[in-house]
Amino acid sequence: MSHQNFLLGSQSLLLDVDGMKCGGCVQTVERILSDHPSVESASVNLLARTAWIDLRDSGESLDSILEALNVRGFSAKPRTTNLVDRTSSTSESKSLKDWWHQWRQLMVALVLLFLSVIGHLAEGGHLEIPLLGSLSFHAVLASVALAGPGFKILKSGALAAIALTPSMDTLVGLGVGSAYVASLVALIWPKVGWPCFFNEPVMLLGFVLLGRFLEDRARFRTGHALKQLAELQPDTARLLVRKDLFREVRVGALRPGERVQLLAGDRVPVDGVVVEGESAVDVSSLTGETLPIEAAPGTELASGSLNLEGTLLLEVTRVGAETALARIINLVEQAQARKAPIQGLADRVAGRFCYGVVSLALFTFFFWWLLGVRFWPQVLNASGQGLLHAHQHGLHAPLGGGAETPLGLALQLAIAVLVVACPCALGLATPTVITVASGQAARRGWLFRGGDVIEVAASVSRAVFDKTGTLTLGRPMVSRVFGSKQPDRMLQIAASLEQNSRHPLANAVLQEAERNRLVLISCKSCQTFQGKGVAGELEGLVGTVRVGTPEWLAHEGVHSLPEIQLDIQRAGELGQTVVAVAHEQELLGAVSIQDRLRSDASIALSRLRDQGFSLSILSGDRREAVERIGAQLGFHRSQLGWQLLPSEKVERLEEFREDGLVAMVGDGINDAPSLAAADLGIAVGTGTQIAQDSADLILMGDKLEALPEALLLARRTMSKVRQNLAWAFGYNLIALPIAAGVLLPAFGLLLSPPIAALLMALSSITVVLNALSLRPA
């Protein structure tokens, strides 16, 4: 099937890539993709088995990219954007089939391992079963192990070696193959005097497959949060066909403009606007908000939300990849694919790791065969006291048992070097943690755009806030009605004249009138005076009514009392906006309006200060308003900036960056230049704002309190990454020299290949389990 249209219609693409086993594979896949003329850049995730690619407009089809990977043994396909396809029964069936195949391979390997142990006991005389103790029986077990459970590993390792990109499978294949070939030679030509190692391929494969099975199970848990998000979209919806007639249809068949019915307990299938009905809707799965919202006609609902009570009729606005849920998942997948810079060193080492291990194994082999025994002749006896002590019976001896010849010792040490090496841990050190962190963050409504963003967020030392819509609600509200003997009547008149205006201050007056359940008067005429107010006539009221600034009303000849003028002056000093109301030349009263603080702003800032952040406010608002908000939130005057143009905000951010990394927190729309200029742009908004390209971190919902929690998660994430990298590098730096026999002359200690294989498996599992232990605040 051609993917021509897929390529031409996308600038970025996520591929599912099979066949990657270690950091060396990651480097190979990235090199293949980066060398392709259609690919601008590529980032590969070993844990998720994905590649995020940015495309050029080269006119070539996607097929050529997939073929380039397939030729090198990495089968790939584009990730579907249909959430229903991701959670379909077909997808689950394929996943289950893969698990059963892996389970069967493991069971076969473990049965062969059990028979090998029984055979070894029979060979030592502990069991009276002569047939099981024969070399021929062990040779058959080893042959079955290589031809069955081990065939895929041998084939993958051989293809990687032929392509000059050795992988983890190459190292395991060399170790297993060396032991098998040496044993086969010893069996066919006994005169060479080599011990047989037929039980070693069986044991190695058993431990390797067991380790990979446990590792994959742990990996599956790291992506559980993303799968849960995808499952929030239902498979079907109740489509309104005609009046009072509904029909079950696939969600993928819905189109904008159609209407669907939501019953109590239904998930919202697509983005839409409520046109009929009222209900409480749970949006916690998307925004982390614990309290449900009250949905009524005109309320926008995002896909994945849960209808709790009444029946709603929803008009579809966005479907498929355009829905809020699909965009959230896309951002999370992009975050998991984009690497943190700290992973660069590990990937570079992993890319050359296999070459180094093979070189070390060859050096180990030739050193102990030609020189080591001459320097330390006692090692031939001491090797029997290694980490895995075993007796030698006849010609059949396990690696790690007592080696009687330099060649036997050299062979067992070289094989131990090959199988103890763990490039997987290097490749998994960062992506495991990033995947867990981004998944946990997404479940709470925090969307990091990549591992690089998480690393920057963990290093930020200063947070700069916009005022309007960030520290405040961004919605002007009436705070006080004064100067009137009949405040309700005055408010009714003002709201009646303002009902046709779209000005934010007019909206505040209308909301206050609605809150007081005042009935509006019909407006006969209305004229807007830009920057001043409105004037017009109302039914049942003779003469002109004016609503606007006190200065404008005074200019129009409206008289006011001194005490009202004093109240107006005090409101201005508090950073409030005053709207005066007059009938003809008589002042009826005034309304003070201000933008209120978010309820959790003080708590959020206090927690940020406790975490050691320096805080500032940069705003385009008036000085009085900024200073009032700053005083309420504990800011010093030197930490405030007011009446700043967007370009001036950017200049101030550049000054702050001289002291460390800076985060800018805004609403994601009006603060785009500042968000883009900061080291970390943070947008606080709702599901409709998640596509803002200028923000690196998006906090969905209206909870500013999520900011310190998200930044703390980033710090804990990078702490886990450093732990994993320290383990991955430390394990290999310690295990490889021991496997090469460094401790053998002085202490008589060595790593036998079976123990080495077990340690290798445990190394990868440890990295994944450490990532899974990550917890947010």
XYZ file of N, CA and C in Angstrom, residues 311-442:
396
model
N -29.314 14.374 29.906
C -29.133 14.079 28.494
C -28.782 15.363 27.752
N -27.760 15.297 26.907
C -27.289 16.458 26.154
C -27.364 16.167 24.660
N -27.615 17.215 23.886
C -27.509 17.139 22.427
C -26.322 17.985 22.023
N -25.363 17.366 21.354
C -24.077 18.000 21.059
C -23.920 18.180 19.550
N -23.549 19.378 19.131
C -23.242 19.627 17.719
C -21.743 19.450 17.502
N -21.370 18.579 16.574
C -19.972 18.232 16.337
C -19.227 19.416 15.734
N -18.065 19.752 16.312
C -17.224 20.830 15.767
C -15.892 20.312 15.235
N -15.296 19.310 15.908
C -14.011 18.761 15.454
C -14.036 17.243 15.608
N -13.457 16.556 14.628
C -13.432 15.091 14.645
C -12.011 14.599 14.358
N -11.804 13.306 14.600
C -10.537 12.666 14.241
C -9.342 13.281 14.929
N -8.295 13.546 14.141
C -7.034 14.060 14.686
C -7.149 15.497 15.174
N -8.272 16.193 14.874
C -8.433 17.586 15.281
C -9.040 17.728 16.668
N -9.523 16.647 17.263
C -10.142 16.745 18.586
C -9.101 17.039 19.657
N -9.579 17.584 20.775
C -8.670 17.904 21.876
C -7.947 16.663 22.367
N -8.663 15.537 22.497
C -8.058 14.304 22.996
C -6.968 13.802 22.053
N -7.231 13.827 20.746
C -6.237 13.366 19.773
C -5.008 14.255 19.789
N -5.207 15.571 19.944
C -4.058 16.481 19.975
C -3.242 16.302 21.258
N -3.943 16.018 22.360
C -3.211 15.741 23.605
C -2.325 14.510 23.432
N -2.901 13.442 22.900
C -2.136 12.203 22.702
C -0.983 12.435 21.730
N -1.225 13.238 20.695
C -0.160 13.545 19.740
C 0.986 14.277 20.425
N 0.648 15.222 21.314
C 1.687 15.945 22.041
C 2.465 15.021 22.965
N 1.774 14.094 23.615
C 2.453 13.159 24.515
C 3.386 12.244 23.717
N 2.914 11.740 22.578
C 3.762 10.880 21.741
C 4.973 11.648 21.236
N 4.767 12.902 20.876
C 5.891 13.720 20.434
C 6.874 13.929 21.583
N 6.342 14.143 22.787
C 7.205 14.330 23.957
C 8.047 13.089 24.225
N 7.429 11.912 24.067
C 8.153 10.675 24.323
C 9.188 10.390 23.244
N 8.961 10.901 22.029
C 9.892 10.650 20.928
C 11.060 11.625 20.938
N 10.803 12.872 21.386
C 11.866 13.876 21.388
C 12.794 13.623 22.570
N 14.079 13.528 22.294
C 15.036 13.144 23.330
C 15.432 14.319 24.214
N 15.767 13.976 25.443
C 16.416 14.942 26.316
C 17.892 15.004 25.937
N 18.494 16.199 25.923
C 19.913 16.306 25.551
C 20.829 15.409 26.379
N 20.438 15.132 27.626
C 21.292 14.312 28.490
C 21.451 12.891 27.950
N 20.494 12.466 27.087
C 20.573 11.126 26.511
C 21.593 11.057 25.381
N 22.045 12.213 24.888
C 22.956 12.222 23.741
C 24.221 11.429 23.975
N 24.870 11.614 25.153
C 26.102 10.892 25.447
C 25.870 9.400 25.480
N 24.766 8.981 26.144
C 24.467 7.551 26.231
C 24.249 6.953 24.847
N 23.544 7.686 23.972
C 23.293 7.174 22.625
C 24.578 7.083 21.816
N 25.445 8.074 21.982
C 26.715 8.021 21.241
C 27.564 6.850 21.705
N 27.570 6.614 23.011
C 28.330 5.469 23.533
C 27.693 4.161 23.066
N 26.354 4.088 23.153
C 25.661 2.859 22.765
C 25.866 2.547 21.294
N 25.959 3.594 20.462
C 26.152 3.369 19.039
C 27.459 2.687 18.709
N 28.472 2.890 19.540
C 29.789 2.270 19.311
C 30.074 1.164 20.318
N 29.093 0.933 21.184
C 29.292 0.022 22.298
C 29.617 -1.393 21.822
N 28.819 -1.885 20.877
C 28.999 -3.273 20.426
C 30.366 -3.494 19.796
N 30.851 -2.485 19.043
C 32.192 -2.601 18.483
C 33.225 -2.742 19.598
N 33.050 -1.922 20.640
C 33.989 -1.970 21.754
C 33.941 -3.300 22.491
N 32.724 -3.850 22.668
C 32.581 -5.112 23.388
C 33.203 -6.261 22.592
N 32.946 -6.288 21.297
C 33.554 -7.342 20.460
C 35.070 -7.230 20.493
N 35.589 -6.006 20.439
C 37.047 -5.810 20.507
C 37.596 -6.283 21.842
N 36.874 -5.950 22.923
C 37.317 -6.391 24.251
C 37.260 -7.910 24.365
N 36.238 -8.529 23.792
C 36.136 -9.985 23.842
C 37.298 -10.642 23.087
N 37.651 -10.099 21.930
C 38.784 -10.640 21.160
C 40.091 -10.453 21.925
N 40.266 -9.270 22.503
C 41.481 -9.026 23.288
C 41.556 -9.985 24.470
N 40.404 -10.157 25.152
C 40.362 -11.080 26.300
C 40.734 -12.490 25.877
N 40.174 -12.939 24.764
C 40.441 -14.291 24.285
C 41.936 -14.482 24.004
N 42.520 -13.610 23.215
C 43.918 -13.786 22.829
C 44.863 -13.556 24.017
N 44.507 -12.651 24.908
C 45.369 -12.398 26.062
C 45.455 -13.640 26.953
N 44.298 -14.208 27.313
C 44.334 -15.352 28.222
C 44.802 -16.630 27.515
N 44.629 -16.711 26.247
C 45.099 -17.888 25.509
C 46.616 -17.868 25.346
N 47.169 -16.675 25.020
C 48.580 -16.602 24.688
C 49.463 -16.094 25.826
N 48.945 -15.206 26.678
C 49.815 -14.569 27.661
C 49.364 -14.768 29.108
N 48.088 -14.684 29.374
C 47.598 -14.663 30.745
C 48.040 -15.841 31.581
N 47.917 -17.045 31.038
C 48.276 -18.248 31.793
C 49.775 -18.294 32.064
N 50.579 -17.725 31.176
C 52.030 -17.689 31.420
C 52.366 -16.793 32.609
N 51.641 -15.670 32.716
C 51.896 -14.760 33.831
C 51.339 -15.299 35.142
N 50.144 -15.906 35.067
C 49.472 -16.398 36.275
C 49.028 -17.847 36.046
N 49.940 -18.798 36.127
C 49.562 -20.197 35.857
C 48.529 -20.732 36.841
N 48.435 -20.127 38.031
C 47.492 -20.634 39.034
C 46.041 -20.408 38.650
N 45.770 -19.558 37.648
C 44.380 -19.253 37.313
C 43.645 -20.455 36.751
N 44.374 -21.430 36.190
C 43.679 -22.596 35.644
C 42.997 -23.392 36.747
N 43.551 -23.365 37.918
C 42.911 -24.028 39.051
C 41.941 -23.090 39.771
N 42.350 -21.794 39.834
C 41.519 -20.833 40.578
C 40.202 -20.558 39.901
N 40.178 -20.756 38.563
C 38.936 -20.448 37.854
C 37.782 -21.317 38.308
N 38.095 -22.435 38.935
C 37.025 -23.297 39.444
C 36.367 -22.734 40.678
N 36.936 -21.668 41.273
C 36.345 -21.083 42.476
C 35.546 -19.818 42.153
N 35.111 -19.711 40.899
C 34.426 -18.500 40.447
C 33.046 -18.351 41.038
N 32.334 -17.413 40.463
C 31.000 -17.104 40.966
C 30.022 -18.244 40.745
N 30.295 -19.093 39.768
C 29.443 -20.267 39.562
C 30.355 -21.478 39.600
N 30.412 -22.148 40.721
C 31.282 -23.304 40.888
C 30.573 -24.556 40.400
N 31.242 -25.352 39.602
C 30.652 -26.596 39.103
C 31.748 -27.621 38.923
N 31.372 -28.883 39.001
C 32.318 -29.962 38.810
C 32.375 -30.344 37.346
N 33.508 -30.833 36.946
C 33.691 -31.272 35.573
C 33.542 -32.782 35.538
N 32.717 -33.265 34.647
C 32.461 -34.697 34.532
C 32.787 -35.111 33.112
N 33.821 -35.866 32.960
C 34.222 -36.312 31.633
C 34.684 -35.139 30.817
N 34.160 -35.100 29.584
C 34.514 -33.998 28.703
C 33.553 -32.823 28.820
N 32.430 -33.003 29.501
C 31.401 -31.971 29.518
C 31.544 -31.110 30.755
N 31.796 -29.818 30.572
C 31.961 -28.901 31.705
C 31.287 -27.585 31.398
N 30.687 -26.985 32.383
C 30.071 -25.684 32.153
C 31.120 -24.585 32.129
N 30.849 -23.553 31.366
C 31.711 -22.377 31.430
C 31.589 -21.789 32.821
N 32.713 -21.432 33.374
C 32.716 -20.970 34.744
C 33.184 -22.055 35.685
N 33.234 -23.270 35.220
C 33.823 -24.324 36.003
C 35.324 -24.281 35.819
N 36.052 -25.254 36.330
C 37.494 -25.240 36.258
C 37.993 -25.448 34.844
N 38.717 -24.463 34.305
C 39.299 -24.585 32.967
C 40.659 -25.252 33.083
N 40.908 -26.273 32.239
C 42.156 -27.020 32.315
C 43.166 -26.591 31.271
N 42.718 -25.829 30.259
C 43.633 -25.395 29.207
C 43.506 -23.892 29.027
N 44.564 -23.231 28.554
C 44.470 -21.796 28.279
C 43.363 -21.470 27.282
N 43.201 -22.349 26.284
C 42.176 -22.087 25.284
C 40.782 -22.152 25.901
N 40.529 -23.126 26.782
C 39.227 -23.235 27.433
C 38.948 -22.026 28.304
N 39.956 -21.549 29.068
C 39.781 -20.380 29.909
C 39.539 -19.142 29.069
N 40.339 -18.988 28.008
C 40.179 -17.820 27.139
C 38.795 -17.789 26.510
N 38.303 -18.947 26.117
C 37.003 -19.010 25.471
C 35.893 -18.635 26.443
N 35.937 -19.154 27.664
C 34.866 -18.859 28.600
C 34.874 -17.395 29.019
N 36.051 -16.787 29.163
C 36.104 -15.373 29.532
C 35.624 -14.477 28.389
N 35.999 -14.822 27.151
C 35.559 -14.026 26.005
C 34.040 -14.080 25.852
N 33.459 -15.264 26.042
C 32.006 -15.397 25.942
C 31.325 -14.614 27.070
N 31.902 -14.648 28.268
C 31.333 -13.890 29.386
C 31.326 -12.401 29.085
N 32.377 -11.891 28.459
C 32.429 -10.473 28.074
C 31.301 -10.143 27.104
N 31.075 -11.025 26.133
C 30.051 -10.776 25.120
C 28.652 -10.700 25.731
N 28.360 -11.584 26.680
C 26.980 -11.659 27.175
C 26.721 -10.778 28.388
N 27.767 -10.338 29.098
C 27.527 -9.487 30.266
C 27.288 -8.044 29.848
N 27.780 -7.657 28.663
C 27.623 -6.278 28.201
C 26.139 -5.950 28.036
N 25.766 -4.727 28.372
C 24.345 -4.357 28.320
C 24.155 -2.983 27.690
N 24.172 -2.916 26.360
C 23.851 -1.642 25.714
C 22.384 -1.261 25.884
N 21.531 -2.253 26.194
C 20.104 -1.957 26.382
C 19.896 -0.945 27.500
N 20.608 -1.130 28.616
C 20.433 -0.224 29.749
C 20.789 1.207 29.358
N 21.833 1.373 28.522
C 22.197 2.707 28.065
C 21.099 3.311 27.206
N 20.535 2.485 26.323
C 19.488 2.977 25.436
C 18.188 3.270 26.144
N 17.923 2.561 27.247
C 16.652 2.713 27.960
C 16.717 3.722 29.098
N 17.909 4.156 29.476
C 18.084 4.966 30.686
C 17.195 6.204 30.698
N 17.183 6.945 29.598
C 16.391 8.175 29.537
C 14.965 7.959 29.045
N 14.745 7.266 27.899
C 13.368 7.177 27.382
C 12.379 6.513 28.326
N 12.831 5.573 29.150
C 11.892 4.961 30.099
C 11.336 6.001 31.060
N 12.209 6.836 31.592
C 11.770 7.843 32.555
C 10.919 8.911 31.864
N 11.358 9.352 30.672
C 10.608 10.378 29.945
C 9.207 9.872 29.608
N 9.108 8.602 29.205
C 7.807 8.036 28.860
C 6.893 7.989 30.078
N 7.415 7.530 31.204
C 6.613 7.474 32.431
C 6.197 8.882 32.856
N 7.140 9.824 32.824
C 6.854 11.185 33.283
C 5.827 11.878 32.389
N 5.994 11.775 31.074
C 5.064 12.451 30.165
C 3.675 11.830 30.259
N 3.598 10.508 30.467
C 2.303 9.860 30.631
C 1.607 10.296 31.902
N 2.351 10.329 33.022
C 1.764 10.777 34.285
C 1.328 12.232 34.195
N 2.145 13.063 33.542
C 1.804 14.472 33.401
C 0.533 14.650 32.574
N 0.425 13.891 31.490
C -0.748 14.014 30.616
C -2.031 13.660 31.361
